[in-house]
Coordinates of C-alpha atoms and ligand atoms in Angstrom, one line a residue:
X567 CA 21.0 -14.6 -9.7
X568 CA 22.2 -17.8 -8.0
X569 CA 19.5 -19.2 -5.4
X570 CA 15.9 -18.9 -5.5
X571 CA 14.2 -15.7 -4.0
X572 CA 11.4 -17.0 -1.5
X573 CA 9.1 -14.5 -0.8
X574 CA 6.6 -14.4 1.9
X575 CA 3.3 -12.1 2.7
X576 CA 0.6 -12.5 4.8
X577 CA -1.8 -12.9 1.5
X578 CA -0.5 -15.0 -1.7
X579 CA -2.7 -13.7 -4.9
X580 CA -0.9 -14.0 -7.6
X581 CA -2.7 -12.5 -10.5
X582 CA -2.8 -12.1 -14.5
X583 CA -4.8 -8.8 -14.1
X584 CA -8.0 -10.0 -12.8
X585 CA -10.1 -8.1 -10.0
X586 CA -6.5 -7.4 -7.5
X587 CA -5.7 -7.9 -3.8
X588 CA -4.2 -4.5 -3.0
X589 CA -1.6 -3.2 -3.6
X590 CA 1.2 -5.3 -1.6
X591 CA -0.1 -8.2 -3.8
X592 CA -0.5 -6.5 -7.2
X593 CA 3.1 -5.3 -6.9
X594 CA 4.4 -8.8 -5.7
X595 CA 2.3 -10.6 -8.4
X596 CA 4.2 -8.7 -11.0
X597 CA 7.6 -9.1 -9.2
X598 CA 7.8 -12.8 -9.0
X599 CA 5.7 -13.5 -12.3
X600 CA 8.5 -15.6 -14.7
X601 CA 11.0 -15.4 -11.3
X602 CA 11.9 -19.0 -9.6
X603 CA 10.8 -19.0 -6.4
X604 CA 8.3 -19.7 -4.3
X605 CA 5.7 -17.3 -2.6
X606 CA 4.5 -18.4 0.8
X607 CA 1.7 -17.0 2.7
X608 CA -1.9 -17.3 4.8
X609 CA -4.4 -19.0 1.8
X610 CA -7.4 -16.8 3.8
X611 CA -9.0 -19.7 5.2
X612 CA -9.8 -20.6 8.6
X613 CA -9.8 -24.6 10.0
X614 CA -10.8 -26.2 13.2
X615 CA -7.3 -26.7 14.2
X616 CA -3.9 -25.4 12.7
X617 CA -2.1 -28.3 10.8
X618 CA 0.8 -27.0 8.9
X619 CA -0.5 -29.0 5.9
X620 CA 0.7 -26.3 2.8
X621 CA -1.5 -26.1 0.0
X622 CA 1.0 -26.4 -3.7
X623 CA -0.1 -24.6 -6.7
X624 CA 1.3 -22.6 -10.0
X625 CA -0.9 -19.6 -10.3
X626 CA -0.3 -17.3 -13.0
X627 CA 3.0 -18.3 -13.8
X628 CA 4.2 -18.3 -9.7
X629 CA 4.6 -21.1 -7.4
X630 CA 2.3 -20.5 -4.5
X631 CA 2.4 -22.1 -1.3
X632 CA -0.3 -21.5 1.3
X633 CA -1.6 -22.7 4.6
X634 CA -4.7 -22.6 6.4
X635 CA -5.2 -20.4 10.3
X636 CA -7.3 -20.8 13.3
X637 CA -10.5 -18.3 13.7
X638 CA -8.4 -17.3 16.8
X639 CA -5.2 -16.5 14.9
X640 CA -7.0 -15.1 12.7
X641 CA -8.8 -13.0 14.9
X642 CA -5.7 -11.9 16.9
X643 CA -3.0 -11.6 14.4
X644 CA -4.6 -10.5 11.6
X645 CA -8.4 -8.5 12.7
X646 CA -6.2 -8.0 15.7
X647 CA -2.5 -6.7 16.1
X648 CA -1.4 -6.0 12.7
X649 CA -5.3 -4.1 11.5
X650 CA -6.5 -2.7 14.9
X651 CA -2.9 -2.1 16.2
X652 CA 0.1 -1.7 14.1
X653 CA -2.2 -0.7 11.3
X654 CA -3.7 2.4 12.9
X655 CA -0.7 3.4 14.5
X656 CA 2.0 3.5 11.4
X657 CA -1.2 5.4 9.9
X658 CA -1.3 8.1 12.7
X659 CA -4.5 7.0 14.2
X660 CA -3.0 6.5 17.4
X661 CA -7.0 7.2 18.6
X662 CA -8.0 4.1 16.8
X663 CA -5.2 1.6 17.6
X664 CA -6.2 -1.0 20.5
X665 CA -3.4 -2.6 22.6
X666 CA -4.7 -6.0 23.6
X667 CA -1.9 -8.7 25.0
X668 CA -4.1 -11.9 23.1
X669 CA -3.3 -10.0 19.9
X670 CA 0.4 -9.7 20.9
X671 CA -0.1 -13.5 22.0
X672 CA -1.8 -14.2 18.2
X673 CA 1.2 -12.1 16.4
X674 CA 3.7 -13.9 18.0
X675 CA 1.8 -17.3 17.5
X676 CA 1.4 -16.8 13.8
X677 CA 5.0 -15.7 13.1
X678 CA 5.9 -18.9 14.6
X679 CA 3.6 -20.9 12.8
X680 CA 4.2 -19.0 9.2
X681 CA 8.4 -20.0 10.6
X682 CA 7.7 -23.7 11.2
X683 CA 5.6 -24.3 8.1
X684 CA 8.1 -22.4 5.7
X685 CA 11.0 -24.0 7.0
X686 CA 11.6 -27.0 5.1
X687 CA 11.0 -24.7 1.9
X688 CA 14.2 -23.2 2.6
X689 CA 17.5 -24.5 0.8
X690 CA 20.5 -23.4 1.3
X691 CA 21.2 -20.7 -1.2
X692 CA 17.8 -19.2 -1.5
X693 CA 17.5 -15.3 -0.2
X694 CA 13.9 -15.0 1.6
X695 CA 12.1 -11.6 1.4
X696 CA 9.5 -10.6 3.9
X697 CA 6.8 -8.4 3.6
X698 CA 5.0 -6.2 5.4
X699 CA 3.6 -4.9 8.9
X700 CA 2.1 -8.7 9.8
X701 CA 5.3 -10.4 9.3
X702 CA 8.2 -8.6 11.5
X703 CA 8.9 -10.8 14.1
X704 CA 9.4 -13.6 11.0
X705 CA 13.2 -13.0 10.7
X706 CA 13.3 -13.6 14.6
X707 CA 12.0 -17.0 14.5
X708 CA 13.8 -18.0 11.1
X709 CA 17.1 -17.6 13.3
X710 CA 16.1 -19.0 15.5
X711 CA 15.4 -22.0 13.8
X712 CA 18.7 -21.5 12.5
X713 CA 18.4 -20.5 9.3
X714 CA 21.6 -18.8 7.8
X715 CA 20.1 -17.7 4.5
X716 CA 20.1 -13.5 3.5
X717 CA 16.5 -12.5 4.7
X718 CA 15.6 -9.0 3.8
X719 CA 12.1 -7.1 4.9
X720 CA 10.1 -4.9 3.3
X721 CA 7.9 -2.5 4.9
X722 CA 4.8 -1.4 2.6
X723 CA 3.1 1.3 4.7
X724 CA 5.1 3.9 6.6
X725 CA 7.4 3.6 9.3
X726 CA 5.5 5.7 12.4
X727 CA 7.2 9.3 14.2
X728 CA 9.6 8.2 16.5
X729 CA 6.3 9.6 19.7
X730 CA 3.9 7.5 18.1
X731 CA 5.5 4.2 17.9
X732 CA 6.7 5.1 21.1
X733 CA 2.7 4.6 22.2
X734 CA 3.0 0.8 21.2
X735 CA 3.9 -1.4 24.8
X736 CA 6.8 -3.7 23.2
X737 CA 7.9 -1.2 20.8
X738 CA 11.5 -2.0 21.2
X739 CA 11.4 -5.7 21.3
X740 CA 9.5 -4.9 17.6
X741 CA 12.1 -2.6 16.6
X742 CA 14.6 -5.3 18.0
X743 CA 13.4 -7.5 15.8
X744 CA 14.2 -5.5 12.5
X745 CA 17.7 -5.9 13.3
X746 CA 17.7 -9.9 12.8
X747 CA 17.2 -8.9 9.1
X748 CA 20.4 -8.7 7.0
X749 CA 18.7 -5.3 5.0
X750 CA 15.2 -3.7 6.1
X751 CA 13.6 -1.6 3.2
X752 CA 11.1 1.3 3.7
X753 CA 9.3 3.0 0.8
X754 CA 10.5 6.2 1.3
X755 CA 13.3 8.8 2.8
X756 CA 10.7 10.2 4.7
X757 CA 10.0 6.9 6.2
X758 CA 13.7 6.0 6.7
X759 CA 14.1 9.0 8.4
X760 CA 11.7 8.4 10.9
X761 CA 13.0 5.7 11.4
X762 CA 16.6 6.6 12.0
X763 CA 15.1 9.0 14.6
X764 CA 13.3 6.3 16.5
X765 CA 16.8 4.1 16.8
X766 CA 19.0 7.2 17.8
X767 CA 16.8 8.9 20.3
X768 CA 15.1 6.0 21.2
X769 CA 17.3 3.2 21.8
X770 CA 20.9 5.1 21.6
X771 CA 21.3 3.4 17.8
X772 CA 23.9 4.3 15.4
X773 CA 23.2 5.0 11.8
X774 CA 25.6 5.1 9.4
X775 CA 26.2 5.2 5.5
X776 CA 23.0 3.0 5.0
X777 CA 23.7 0.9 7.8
X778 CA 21.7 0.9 11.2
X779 CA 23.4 -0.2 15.1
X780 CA 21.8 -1.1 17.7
X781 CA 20.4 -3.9 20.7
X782 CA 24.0 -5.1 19.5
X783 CA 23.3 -5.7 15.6
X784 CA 23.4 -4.4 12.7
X785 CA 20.9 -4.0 9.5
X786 CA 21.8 -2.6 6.5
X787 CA 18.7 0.2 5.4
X788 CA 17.5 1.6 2.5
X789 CA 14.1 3.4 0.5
X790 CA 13.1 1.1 -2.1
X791 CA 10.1 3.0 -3.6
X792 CA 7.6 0.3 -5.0
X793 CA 6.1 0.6 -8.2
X794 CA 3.8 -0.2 -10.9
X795 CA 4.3 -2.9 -13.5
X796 CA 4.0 -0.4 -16.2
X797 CA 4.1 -2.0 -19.3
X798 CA 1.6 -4.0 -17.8
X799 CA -0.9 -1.9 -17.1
X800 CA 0.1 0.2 -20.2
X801 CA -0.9 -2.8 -22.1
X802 CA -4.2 -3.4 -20.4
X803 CA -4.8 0.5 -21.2
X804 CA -4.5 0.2 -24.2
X805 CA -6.9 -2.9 -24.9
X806 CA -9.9 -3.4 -26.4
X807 CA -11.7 -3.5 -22.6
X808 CA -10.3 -1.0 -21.7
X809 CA -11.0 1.1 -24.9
X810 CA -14.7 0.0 -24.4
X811 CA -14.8 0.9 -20.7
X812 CA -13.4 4.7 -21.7
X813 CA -15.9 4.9 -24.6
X814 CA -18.7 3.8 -22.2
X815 CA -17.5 6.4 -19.8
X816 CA -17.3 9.4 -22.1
X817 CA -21.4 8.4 -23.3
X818 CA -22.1 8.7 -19.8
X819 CA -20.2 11.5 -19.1
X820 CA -22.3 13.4 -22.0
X821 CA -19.6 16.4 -21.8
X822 CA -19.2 16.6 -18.1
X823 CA -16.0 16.5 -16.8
X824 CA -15.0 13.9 -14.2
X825 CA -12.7 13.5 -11.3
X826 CA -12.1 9.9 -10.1
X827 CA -10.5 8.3 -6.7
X828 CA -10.0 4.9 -6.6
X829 CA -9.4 3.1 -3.4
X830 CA -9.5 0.5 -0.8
X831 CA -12.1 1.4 1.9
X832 CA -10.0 2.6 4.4
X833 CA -10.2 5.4 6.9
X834 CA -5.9 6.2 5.8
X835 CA -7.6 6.9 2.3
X836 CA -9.0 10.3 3.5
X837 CA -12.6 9.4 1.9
X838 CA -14.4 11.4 3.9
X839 CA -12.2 14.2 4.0
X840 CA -12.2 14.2 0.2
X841 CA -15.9 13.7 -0.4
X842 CA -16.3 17.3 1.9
X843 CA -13.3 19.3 0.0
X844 CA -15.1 17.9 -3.3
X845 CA -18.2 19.7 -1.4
X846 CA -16.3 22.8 -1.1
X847 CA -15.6 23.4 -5.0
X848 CA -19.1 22.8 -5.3
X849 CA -20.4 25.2 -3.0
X850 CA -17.5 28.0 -4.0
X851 CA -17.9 27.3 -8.0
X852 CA -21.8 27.2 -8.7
X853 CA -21.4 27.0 -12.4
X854 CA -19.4 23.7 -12.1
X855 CA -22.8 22.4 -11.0
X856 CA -24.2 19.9 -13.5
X857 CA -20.7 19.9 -15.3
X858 CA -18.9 18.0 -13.1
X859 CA -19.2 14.7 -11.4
X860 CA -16.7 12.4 -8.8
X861 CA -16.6 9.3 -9.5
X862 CA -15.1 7.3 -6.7
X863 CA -14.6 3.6 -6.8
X864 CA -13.7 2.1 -3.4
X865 CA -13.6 -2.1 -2.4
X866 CA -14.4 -2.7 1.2
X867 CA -11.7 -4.7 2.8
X868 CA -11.1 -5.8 6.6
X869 CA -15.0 -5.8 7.1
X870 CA -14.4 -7.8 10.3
X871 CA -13.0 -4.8 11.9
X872 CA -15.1 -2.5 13.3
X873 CA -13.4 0.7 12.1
X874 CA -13.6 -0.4 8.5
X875 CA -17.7 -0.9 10.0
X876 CA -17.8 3.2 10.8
X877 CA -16.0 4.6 8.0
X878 CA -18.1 2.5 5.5
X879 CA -21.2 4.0 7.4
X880 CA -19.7 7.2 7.1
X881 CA -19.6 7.3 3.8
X882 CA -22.8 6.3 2.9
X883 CA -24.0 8.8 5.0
X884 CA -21.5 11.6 3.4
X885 CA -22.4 11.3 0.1
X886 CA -25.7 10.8 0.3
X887 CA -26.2 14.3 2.3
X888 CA -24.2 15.6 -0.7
X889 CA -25.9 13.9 -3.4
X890 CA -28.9 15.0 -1.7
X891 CA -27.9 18.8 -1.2
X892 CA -26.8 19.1 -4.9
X893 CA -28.4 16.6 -6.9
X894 CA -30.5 17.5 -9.9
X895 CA -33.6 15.5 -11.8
X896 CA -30.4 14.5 -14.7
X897 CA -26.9 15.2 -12.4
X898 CA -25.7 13.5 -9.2
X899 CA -22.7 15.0 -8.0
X900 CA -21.1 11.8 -6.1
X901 CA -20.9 8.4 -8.1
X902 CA -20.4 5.7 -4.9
X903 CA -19.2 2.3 -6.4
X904 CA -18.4 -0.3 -3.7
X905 CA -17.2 -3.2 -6.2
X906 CA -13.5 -3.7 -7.7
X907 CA -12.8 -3.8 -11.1
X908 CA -10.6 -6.0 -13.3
X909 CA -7.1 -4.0 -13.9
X910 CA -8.1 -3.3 -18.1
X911 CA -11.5 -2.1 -17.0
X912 CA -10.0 0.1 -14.4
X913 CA -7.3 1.3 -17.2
X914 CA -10.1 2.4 -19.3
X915 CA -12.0 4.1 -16.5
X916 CA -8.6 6.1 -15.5
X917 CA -8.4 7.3 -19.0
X918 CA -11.8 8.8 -19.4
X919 CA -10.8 11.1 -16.0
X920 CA -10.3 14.4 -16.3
X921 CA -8.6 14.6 -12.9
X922 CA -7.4 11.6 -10.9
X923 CA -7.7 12.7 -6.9
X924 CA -5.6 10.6 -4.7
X925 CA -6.0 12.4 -1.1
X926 CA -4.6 9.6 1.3
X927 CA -4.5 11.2 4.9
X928 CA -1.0 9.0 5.5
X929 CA 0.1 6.1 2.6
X930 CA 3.1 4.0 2.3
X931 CA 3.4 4.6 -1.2
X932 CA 0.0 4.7 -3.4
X933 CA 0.3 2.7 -6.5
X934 CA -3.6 4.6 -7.8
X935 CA -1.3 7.6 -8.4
X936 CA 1.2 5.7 -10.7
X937 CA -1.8 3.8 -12.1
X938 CA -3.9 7.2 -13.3
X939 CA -0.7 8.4 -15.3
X940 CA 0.0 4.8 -17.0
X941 CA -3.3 4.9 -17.9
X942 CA -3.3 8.4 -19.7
X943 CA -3.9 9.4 -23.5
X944 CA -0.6 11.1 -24.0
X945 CA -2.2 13.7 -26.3
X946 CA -4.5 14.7 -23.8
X947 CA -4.1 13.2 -20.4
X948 CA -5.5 14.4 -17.3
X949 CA -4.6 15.6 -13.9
X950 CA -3.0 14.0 -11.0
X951 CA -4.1 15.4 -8.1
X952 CA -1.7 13.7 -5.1
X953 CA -1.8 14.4 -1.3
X954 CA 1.9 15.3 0.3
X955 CA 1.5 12.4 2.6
X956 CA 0.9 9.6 -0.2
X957 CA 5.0 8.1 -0.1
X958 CA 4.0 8.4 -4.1
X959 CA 4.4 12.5 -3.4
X960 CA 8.2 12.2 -2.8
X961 CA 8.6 11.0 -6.3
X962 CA 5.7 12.7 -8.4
X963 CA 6.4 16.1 -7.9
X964 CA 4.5 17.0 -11.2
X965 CA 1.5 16.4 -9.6
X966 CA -0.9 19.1 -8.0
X967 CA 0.5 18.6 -4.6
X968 CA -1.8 19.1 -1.5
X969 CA -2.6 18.9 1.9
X970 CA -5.5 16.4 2.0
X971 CA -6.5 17.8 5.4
X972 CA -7.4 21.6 4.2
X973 CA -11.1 21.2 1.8
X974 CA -10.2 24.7 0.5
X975 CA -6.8 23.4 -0.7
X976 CA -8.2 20.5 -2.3
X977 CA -11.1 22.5 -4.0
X978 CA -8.5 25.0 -5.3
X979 CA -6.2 21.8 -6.7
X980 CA -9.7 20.5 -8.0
X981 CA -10.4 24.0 -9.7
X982 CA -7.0 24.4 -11.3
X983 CA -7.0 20.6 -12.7
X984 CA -10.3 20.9 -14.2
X985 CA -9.0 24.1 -16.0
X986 CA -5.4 23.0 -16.8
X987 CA -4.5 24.0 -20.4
X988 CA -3.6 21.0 -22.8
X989 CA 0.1 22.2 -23.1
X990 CA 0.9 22.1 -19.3
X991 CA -1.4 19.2 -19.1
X992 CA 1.4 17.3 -21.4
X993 CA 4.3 18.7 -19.8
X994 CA 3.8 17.3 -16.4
X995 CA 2.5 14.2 -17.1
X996 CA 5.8 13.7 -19.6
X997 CA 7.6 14.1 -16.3
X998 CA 5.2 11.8 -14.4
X999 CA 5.4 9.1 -16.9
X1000 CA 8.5 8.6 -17.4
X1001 CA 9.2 8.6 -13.4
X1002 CA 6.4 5.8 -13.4
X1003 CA 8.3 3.8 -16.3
X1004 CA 11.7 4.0 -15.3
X1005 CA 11.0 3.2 -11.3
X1006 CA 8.4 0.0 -12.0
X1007 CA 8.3 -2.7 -10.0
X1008 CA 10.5 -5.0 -11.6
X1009 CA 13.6 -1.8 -10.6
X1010 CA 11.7 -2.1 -7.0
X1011 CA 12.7 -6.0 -7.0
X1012 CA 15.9 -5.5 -8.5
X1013 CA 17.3 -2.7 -6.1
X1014 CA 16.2 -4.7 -3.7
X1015 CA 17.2 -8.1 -4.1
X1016 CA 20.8 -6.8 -5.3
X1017 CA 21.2 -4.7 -1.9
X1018 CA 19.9 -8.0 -0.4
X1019 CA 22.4 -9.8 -1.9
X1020 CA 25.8 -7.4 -1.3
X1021 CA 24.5 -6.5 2.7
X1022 CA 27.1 -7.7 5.0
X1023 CA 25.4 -10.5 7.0
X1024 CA 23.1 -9.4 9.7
X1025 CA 24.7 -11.4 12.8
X1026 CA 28.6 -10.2 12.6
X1027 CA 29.1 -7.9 15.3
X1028 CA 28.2 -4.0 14.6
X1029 CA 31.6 -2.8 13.9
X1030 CA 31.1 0.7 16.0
X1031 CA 31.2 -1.4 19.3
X1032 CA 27.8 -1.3 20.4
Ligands
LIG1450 P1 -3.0 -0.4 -0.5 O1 -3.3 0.3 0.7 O2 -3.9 -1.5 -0.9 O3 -1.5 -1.0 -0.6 P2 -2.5 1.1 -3.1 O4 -1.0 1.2 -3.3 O5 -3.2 2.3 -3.5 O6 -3.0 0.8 -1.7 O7 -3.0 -0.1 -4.0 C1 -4.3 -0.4 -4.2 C2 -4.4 -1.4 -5.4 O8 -5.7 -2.0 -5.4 C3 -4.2 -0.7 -6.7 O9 -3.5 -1.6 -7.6 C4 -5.6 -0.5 -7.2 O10 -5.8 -0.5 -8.6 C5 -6.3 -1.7 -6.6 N1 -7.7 -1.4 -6.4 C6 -8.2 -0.6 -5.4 N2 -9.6 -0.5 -5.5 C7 -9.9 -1.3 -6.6 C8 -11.1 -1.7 -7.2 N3 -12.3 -1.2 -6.8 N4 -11.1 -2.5 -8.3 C9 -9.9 -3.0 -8.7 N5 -8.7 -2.7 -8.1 C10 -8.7 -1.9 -7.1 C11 -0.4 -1.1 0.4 C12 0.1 0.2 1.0 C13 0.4 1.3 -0.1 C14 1.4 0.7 -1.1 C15 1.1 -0.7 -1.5 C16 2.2 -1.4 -2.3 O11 -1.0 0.8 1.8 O12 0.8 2.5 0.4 O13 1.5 1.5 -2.2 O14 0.8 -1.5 -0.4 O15 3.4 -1.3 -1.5

C-alpha cells in the first residue's frame, strides 16, 4: 500500500513473544511487525510536568514512539475515565462505573495532548489507525488540527446496549465523536448491532449498507474480528520451551486431568464465577475428586484501581475456601498463579490441558480462546470450553458453548469436556483451527486497512440529507 499506516494506542509494547501486554498489544505487535509505520502511544511513565518530548526507538522490528503523562492524567484518563468509567460500562458493570467530571476533564486533556504530540508525525499520505476505548475523542482533535489523512478506529472491547451507554452523562458528544472517523470497526455483529440501535433510537441516525448517519456525518462501519498471529504462536507451540513446559506439566499432572483459564485479573473475566461453577462439578461428581485439577493463570493489571483491589481479594479468598473444602494431603483442587508467562511457555502449558475454560462474563473478543486451539496436539487436542458472551463465541461455534453466569451449566460443559471421545475431540477442533488460521491477525489488519482505504471520506455531507 501507498503511505505509511500510523497506528496509535494508549500502550506501545511491541513484542517478539516475551511475557505480553494484553491482548490489544499482542495483536498490534504482530500487526505492525515488518509494516512501515510508526506506533505511537503513552510509554507508562509519569513526569513532573507534561513536555511533549517523544521517546524514538525500533523494538522488535516496529518503530515506536512514546511520550511520558502527568500523575494527574494519568490518574484521570487512564485509572479514571477510560478503567473506572468507560471500562465498567461497555463491560455491563454499570454498578461499578464512576462518573467524575476531572476524569472527563483528564480524557479530554490527554486526547489533546496524544493530538499535539503525534502531529508532526503525520505526512501527507499516511492512513492513522486508532485504537481502543482511551482514544475516541482522538479523531476529533486530529481535525481539528486539520489533518485530512484517512483515520479509522478500532474498538477492542464491546460496544455497550443502547440503555447502558445511555447511563454515561456526554454519551452523545462520545458517540459524536465516532463520526469524525472516515470507518469505525467493532469486533463483532453483535457489537455493531448495538451499536446501530444506539444511533437510530438514540440520536434519529441512519444506517445503511455499512454506512452510519448522523449529528450531520457519516462513518463508514464494519466487524473486523481480531485475531491471533497463528503461525506465530504455532511456532512457539511447537518449540523446545514449549515442549519442556508440556512435559513438565504432564509429570506434575501424574495422570490427572487438567482444566486451565488463563487471564488478565479482571472482574469482565468471570473468575469468580468460574472458580464456584468449577465448585459445582466438584461437589456433583465425587469421583472426579483427586483426578482433576484447575489450573488458572491470571496477571494482575490496573492495580491502581480499586475494583481490580476487591476482585483480587476475592479471589484469594475464593479459592482458598475451595482449596480448603476439597483439598487432600497429595491433591489441591485450585492451582492460583498470579505471574504471566512468556507466549512459548504459555503454548506448552495450553497443550498439556485437557480442557481450556474461557468464561468471560462480557469480552470484546478473547484471544485465550484462539490461543488454547493453536496451541493443540492435533492428534489429541483438548476442549475449548467458551462463554456466549466472549466476541470469540460468534466465530467458534465448535466450542462447548455456555452461559458463564449458570455454575450448573458450566459444570455440565466441564463434565462433558473431560469425557469427550478422541474422535469428536478432533472433529471440532479441525473446525476451530482452521477458523483461528484463516481469520489471524494479519486478515484483521488487512480487512481493515483496505476498508480504511476504499471508505468515502468521513467529512462529505451524509448523502440521506441529515
Ligand atoms: P484483554 O482483555 O487483555 O484484551 P485477551 O484477548 O484474552 O484479553 O488477551 C489477553 C492476552 O494476554 C493473551 O494474549 C494472553 O495470552 C495474554 N496473557 C494473559 N495472561 C497472561 C499471563 N499470565 N502470562 C502471559 N500472557 C498472558 C482486549 C479485549 C479482548 C480482545 C483483545 C484484543 O478485552 O476482548 O480480545 O483486547 O482485541
Amino acid at each position: 500500500m501507498t503511505g505509511r499506516l500510523i497506528v496509535i494506542s494508549n500502550r506501545v509494547h511491541a513484542s517478539e513473544g516475551g511475557a505480553t501486554g494484553g491482548g490489544l498489544a499482542t495483536a498490534l505487535s504482530a500487526a505492525l511487525r515488518e509494516y512501515s509505520g510508526v506506533w505511537f502511544g503513552w510509554s507508562g511513565r509519569t513526569v513532573g510536568e507534561f513536555t511533549g518530548q517523544l521517546s524514538v526507538q525500533r523494538q522488535a522490528g516496529v518503530t515506536v514512539s512514546t511520550i511520558d503523562l502527568e500523575a494527574q492524567d494519568v490518574e484521570e484518563y487512564y485509572n479514571g475515565y477510560a478503567n473506572r468509567t468507560l471500562w465498567p460500562l461497555f463491560h455491563y458493570r454499570v454498578d461499578l462505573a464512576a462518573y467524575e467530571r476531572s476524569f472527563d476533564q483528564g480524557y479530554a486533556r490527554v486526547n489533546a495532548r496524544f493530538a499535539d504530540t503525534v502531529l508532526p508525525l503525520i505526512e501527507a499520505d499516511d492512513f492513522i489507525w486508532i485504537h481502543d476505548y482511551h482514544l475516541i475523542p482522538l479523531g476529533r482533535e486530529l481535525r481539528r488540527r486539520d489533518v485530512r489523512n484517512r483515520i479509522g478506529f478500532f474498538l477492542h472491547i464491546p460496544w455497550p446496549a443502547r440503555r447502558l451507554f445511555a447511563t454515561l452523562p456526554n454519551h452523545r458528544e462520545l458517540a459524536e465523536a465516532l463520526f469524525e472517523y472516515d470507518l469505525v470497526g467493532f469486533q463483532t455483529e453483535d457489537s455493531l448491532q448495538a451499536f446501530r440501535e444506539y444511533i437510530v433510537d438514540e440520536v434519529d441516525g441512519v444506517i445503511e449498507a455499512g454506512e452510519a448517519q448522523a449529528f450531520g456525518r457519516s462513518c463508514r462501519i464494519g466487524a473486523f474480528p481480531v485475531g491471533l498471529d497463528a503461525p506465530g504462536f504455532e511456532a512457539a507451540a511447537r518449540s523446545q520451551a514449549a515442549d519442556t513446559w508440556t512435559g513438565r506439566m504432564r509429570e506434575s499432572l501424574n495422570g490427572r486431568q487438567m482444566i486451565m483459564g488463563v487471564d488478565r485479573l479482571d472482574y469482565s473475566k468471570g473468575l469468580e464465577e468460574r472458580f464456584l461453577a468449577y465448585e459445582e462439578a466438584l461437589t456433583t461428581t465425587p469421583e472426579a475428586h483427586e483426578r482433576v485439577f484447575l489450573l488458572q493463570i491470571a496477571t494482575p493489571s490496573r492495580n491502581e484501581v480499586p475494583a481490580y483491589q476487591e476482585i483480587r481479594a476475592r479471589l484469594d479468598a475464593v479459592s482458598g475456601r475451595i482449596n480448603g473444602a476439597y483439598a487432600t494431603v497429595d491433591w489441591v483442587p485450585i492451582r492460583y498463579v498470579n505471574r504471566s508467562y512468556r507466549r512459548d511457555e504459555l503454548a506448552g502449558i495450553y497443550r498439556a490441558a485437557d480442557v481450556g475454560l474461557v468464561t468471560p462474563l462480557r469480552d470484546g473478543m478473547n484471544l485465550v480462546a484462539k490461543e488454547y486451539v493453536a496451541a493443540q496436539d492435533p492428534e489429541d487436542p483438548g476442549v475449548l470450553i467458551l462463554s456466549q458472551f466472549a466476541g470469540a463465541a460468534e466465530q467458534m461455534r465448535e466450542a462447548l458453548i455456555v452461559n458463564p453466569f449458570s455454575r450448573e451449566e458450566v459444570a455440565d460443559a466441564i463434565r462433558r469436556g473431560l469425557a469427550m471421545p478422541l474422535a469428536e475431540r478432533r472433529r471440532r477442533w479441525e473446525v476451530l483451527v482452521h477458523g483461528v488460521r484463516t481469520e489471524d491477525v494479519g486478515a484483521w489488519r488487512d480487512n481493515f486497512v483496505d476498508a480504511l482505504k476504499t471508505a468515502p471520506p468521513s467529512d462529505l455531507p451524509a448523502t440521506s440529507g441529515l
